[in-house]
Every structure is written in C-alpha cells, then in structure tokens.
CSV table of C-alpha atoms in Angstrom, one decimal:
chain,number,residue,atom,x,y,z
A,1,UNK,CA,-28.5,-35.9,94.1
A,2,UNK,CA,-32.0,-34.5,93.8
A,3,UNK,CA,-35.1,-35.4,95.8
A,4,UNK,CA,-38.2,-33.8,94.3
A,5,UNK,CA,-41.9,-33.9,94.9
A,6,UNK,CA,-43.3,-36.5,92.5
A,7,UNK,CA,-40.1,-38.5,92.2
A,8,UNK,CA,-40.4,-42.0,93.7
A,9,UNK,CA,-36.7,-42.2,94.2
A,10,UNK,CA,-33.8,-39.8,94.7
A,11,UNK,CA,-32.1,-39.1,91.4
A,12,UNK,CA,-28.3,-39.2,91.5
A,13,UNK,CA,-26.0,-37.7,88.8
A,14,UNK,CA,-22.3,-37.4,88.4
A,15,UNK,CA,-20.4,-34.7,86.6
A,16,UNK,CA,-17.8,-32.0,86.8
A,17,UNK,CA,-17.8,-28.3,87.4
A,18,UNK,CA,-15.1,-25.9,86.3
A,19,UNK,CA,-15.1,-22.4,87.8
A,20,UNK,CA,-13.3,-19.2,86.8
A,21,UNK,CA,-13.5,-16.2,89.2
A,22,UNK,CA,-13.4,-13.9,86.1
A,23,UNK,CA,-15.8,-15.8,83.8
A,24,UNK,CA,-18.1,-18.1,85.7
A,25,UNK,CA,-19.1,-21.8,86.0
A,26,UNK,CA,-19.5,-24.7,83.6
A,27,UNK,CA,-21.4,-27.5,85.2
A,28,UNK,CA,-21.6,-30.8,83.4
A,29,UNK,CA,-23.3,-34.1,84.2
A,30,UNK,CA,-22.5,-37.3,82.5
A,31,UNK,CA,-24.8,-39.8,84.2
A,32,UNK,CA,-27.6,-40.7,84.2
A,33,UNK,CA,-27.8,-38.3,81.2
A,34,UNK,CA,-25.5,-35.7,79.7
A,35,UNK,CA,-26.2,-32.1,80.5
A,36,UNK,CA,-24.3,-28.9,80.4
A,37,UNK,CA,-25.1,-25.6,82.1
A,38,UNK,CA,-23.1,-22.4,81.8
A,39,UNK,CA,-23.5,-19.8,84.5
A,40,UNK,CA,-21.4,-16.8,83.5
A,41,UNK,CA,-20.4,-14.1,86.0
A,42,UNK,CA,-22.4,-11.6,84.0
A,43,UNK,CA,-25.2,-12.3,81.5
A,44,UNK,CA,-27.7,-15.0,81.4
A,45,UNK,CA,-27.2,-18.7,82.1
A,46,UNK,CA,-27.2,-21.1,79.1
A,47,UNK,CA,-27.9,-24.8,78.6
A,48,UNK,CA,-26.3,-26.8,75.8
A,49,UNK,CA,-28.9,-28.5,73.7
A,50,UNK,CA,-28.7,-32.0,72.1
A,51,UNK,CA,-27.7,-30.5,68.8
A,52,UNK,CA,-24.7,-28.7,70.4
A,53,UNK,CA,-26.3,-25.2,70.2
A,54,UNK,CA,-26.9,-23.2,73.4
A,55,UNK,CA,-30.2,-21.8,74.6
A,56,UNK,CA,-30.6,-19.0,77.1
A,57,UNK,CA,-32.1,-20.2,80.4
A,58,UNK,CA,-33.3,-16.8,81.3
A,59,UNK,CA,-35.6,-17.9,84.1
A,60,UNK,CA,-35.3,-16.2,87.5
A,61,UNK,CA,-34.5,-19.6,89.0
A,62,UNK,CA,-31.4,-20.1,86.8
A,63,UNK,CA,-30.2,-16.5,87.1
A,64,UNK,CA,-30.3,-16.7,90.9
A,65,UNK,CA,-28.9,-20.3,91.0
A,66,UNK,CA,-26.0,-19.2,88.8
A,67,UNK,CA,-25.4,-16.1,91.0
A,68,UNK,CA,-25.5,-18.2,94.1
A,69,UNK,CA,-23.1,-20.9,92.7
A,70,UNK,CA,-20.6,-18.4,91.4
A,71,UNK,CA,-20.4,-16.5,94.7
A,72,UNK,CA,-20.2,-19.8,96.6
A,73,UNK,CA,-17.3,-21.1,94.4
A,74,UNK,CA,-15.6,-17.7,94.8
A,75,UNK,CA,-15.9,-17.8,98.5
A,76,UNK,CA,-17.6,-14.4,98.5
A,77,UNK,CA,-18.4,-13.9,102.2
A,78,UNK,CA,-19.6,-10.3,101.6
A,79,UNK,CA,-22.3,-11.6,99.2
A,80,UNK,CA,-23.6,-14.2,101.7
A,81,UNK,CA,-23.6,-11.6,104.6
A,82,UNK,CA,-25.6,-9.2,102.4
A,83,UNK,CA,-28.2,-11.7,101.1
A,84,UNK,CA,-28.4,-14.4,103.8
A,85,UNK,CA,-28.8,-14.8,107.5
A,86,UNK,CA,-26.0,-17.1,108.6
A,87,UNK,CA,-26.3,-19.7,111.3
A,88,UNK,CA,-23.3,-21.8,112.2
A,89,UNK,CA,-22.9,-25.0,114.2
A,90,UNK,CA,-19.9,-27.3,114.7
A,91,UNK,CA,-21.2,-29.4,111.8
A,92,UNK,CA,-22.5,-26.9,109.3
A,93,UNK,CA,-23.2,-23.4,108.2
A,94,UNK,CA,-26.8,-22.7,107.2
A,95,UNK,CA,-27.7,-19.8,104.9
A,96,UNK,CA,-31.3,-18.5,105.0
A,97,UNK,CA,-32.2,-15.9,102.3
A,98,UNK,CA,-33.1,-12.5,103.6
A,99,UNK,CA,-35.3,-11.5,100.6
A,100,UNK,CA,-38.7,-13.1,100.4
A,101,UNK,CA,-38.5,-13.1,96.6
A,102,UNK,CA,-35.3,-15.2,96.8
A,103,UNK,CA,-36.9,-17.7,99.3
A,104,UNK,CA,-39.4,-18.6,96.5
A,105,UNK,CA,-36.3,-20.1,94.7
A,106,UNK,CA,-34.1,-21.3,97.6
A,107,UNK,CA,-35.4,-22.0,101.1
A,108,UNK,CA,-32.0,-22.6,102.5
A,109,UNK,CA,-28.4,-23.6,101.8
A,110,UNK,CA,-26.4,-25.8,104.1
A,111,UNK,CA,-22.6,-26.1,103.8
A,112,UNK,CA,-21.0,-29.0,105.6
A,113,UNK,CA,-18.3,-31.7,105.3
A,114,UNK,CA,-19.5,-35.0,104.1
A,115,UNK,CA,-17.7,-38.4,104.0
A,116,UNK,CA,-15.9,-37.5,100.7
A,117,UNK,CA,-15.4,-33.7,101.2
A,118,UNK,CA,-17.5,-30.5,101.1
A,119,UNK,CA,-21.2,-31.0,100.8
A,120,UNK,CA,-23.7,-28.3,99.7
A,121,UNK,CA,-27.4,-28.9,100.2
A,122,UNK,CA,-29.9,-26.5,98.4
A,123,UNK,CA,-33.4,-26.7,99.6
A,124,UNK,CA,-35.9,-25.4,97.2
A,125,UNK,CA,-39.7,-25.2,97.5
A,126,UNK,CA,-40.3,-28.5,95.7
A,127,UNK,CA,-37.0,-30.3,95.8
A,128,UNK,CA,-33.7,-30.7,97.6
A,129,UNK,CA,-30.4,-30.9,95.8
A,130,UNK,CA,-27.3,-32.3,97.4
A,131,UNK,CA,-23.9,-31.5,95.8
A,132,UNK,CA,-21.1,-33.6,97.1
A,133,UNK,CA,-17.7,-32.3,96.0
A,134,UNK,CA,-15.5,-35.4,95.7
A,135,UNK,CA,-12.4,-34.0,94.3
A,136,UNK,CA,-11.1,-30.4,93.8
A,137,UNK,CA,-8.1,-29.1,92.0
A,138,UNK,CA,-7.0,-25.5,92.1
A,139,UNK,CA,-5.4,-24.3,88.9
A,140,UNK,CA,-2.9,-21.5,88.7
A,141,UNK,CA,-4.4,-20.4,85.4
A,142,UNK,CA,-7.8,-21.1,83.8
A,143,UNK,CA,-8.3,-20.0,80.3
A,144,UNK,CA,-10.1,-21.6,77.3
A,145,UNK,CA,-7.3,-24.0,76.5
A,146,UNK,CA,-7.1,-25.3,80.1
A,147,UNK,CA,-10.8,-25.6,80.1
A,148,UNK,CA,-10.7,-27.7,76.9
A,149,UNK,CA,-7.9,-29.9,78.4
A,150,UNK,CA,-10.1,-30.6,81.5
A,151,UNK,CA,-13.4,-30.9,79.6
A,152,UNK,CA,-12.5,-32.3,76.1
A,153,UNK,CA,-16.0,-33.3,75.4
A,154,UNK,CA,-17.2,-29.8,76.0
A,155,UNK,CA,-15.0,-27.6,73.9
A,156,UNK,CA,-17.9,-25.5,72.7
A,157,UNK,CA,-18.9,-24.8,76.3
A,158,UNK,CA,-15.4,-23.7,77.1
A,159,UNK,CA,-15.3,-21.4,74.1
A,160,UNK,CA,-18.7,-20.0,75.0
A,161,UNK,CA,-17.7,-19.2,78.6
A,162,UNK,CA,-14.3,-17.7,77.8
A,163,UNK,CA,-15.5,-15.7,74.7
C-alpha cells in the first residue's frame, strides 16, 4: 500500500516476495499491475520489463531499498544497530537512519504487528509504503528450482537471481 504526494487515493497492490539469505530478494506484484523487482545481496537491483528482459535499476534509492529489505528479511540486527537509531515501544520498533544521506531516501522504518501479521512501514520523503506480510513460509532449501515452483510465472527472475 502506497500513499504518495500527488495521489488522490492510497494505491494498494498484492504480490509475493521470495528471499534467499545467500542470493537476495525477488519481489513481485500481480495487482493492480504486474511488476517484478530483483534485489540481489550483491550487485545492482533489476526490474523486469514488459518484454521479459531486465533493466538495471542502479539508482541510489533502489540500491538502498534493496539493501534495507535484504537485511530486514535476514533479521540482521547488527546492520540495523550500525545504521539506525532504534526506538522500541510495546507496539512497534522504529528505525531512524543515522546517516543524513540515507534520510533523503528513508525517513523512518516502523516494524509492528498488524491484524494479519508483521507490518513494515517505510516513510520516504514524498511517500509512505506499508508492507503487510499476510503469510510466510520458511523453506529448508531455496534454490532456482524451488523458486520456480513457488513463482512459476517468473522463471526468468528465479534464473536471474540464482545465476
């Protein structure tokens, strides 16, 4: 769910993310439009284009967002202690970036529990993104074949991430 300056209404999307500690994150949305982002552990983020090819999304915003999401999914407490000031209440943990340059991309990150499960709120200078995690499944092994089994419409993305 995204609320942004200039949008009359909040935009909601639904999709799937698949995360590998060794390789990174594939984030797909299916509604209201299809989109695929690949945030590898190392290297630049990529976006799948309509023709099925991949374009480098080598903007600072996507590099930092990919780094943040990968560390968040991995539960990397050391990363968050190094790069954020942590504030905790009974209801949530708020992360405030320590670096001024990072605050230009993300004002704050709030982690809490919503009605359906974990909730992540990213506040950026011109928008707010709420990621509600509705269902999680921990896999004993995640390789390209398991990725294809879970994301059959995105076999190219699986091959790209695990290559």
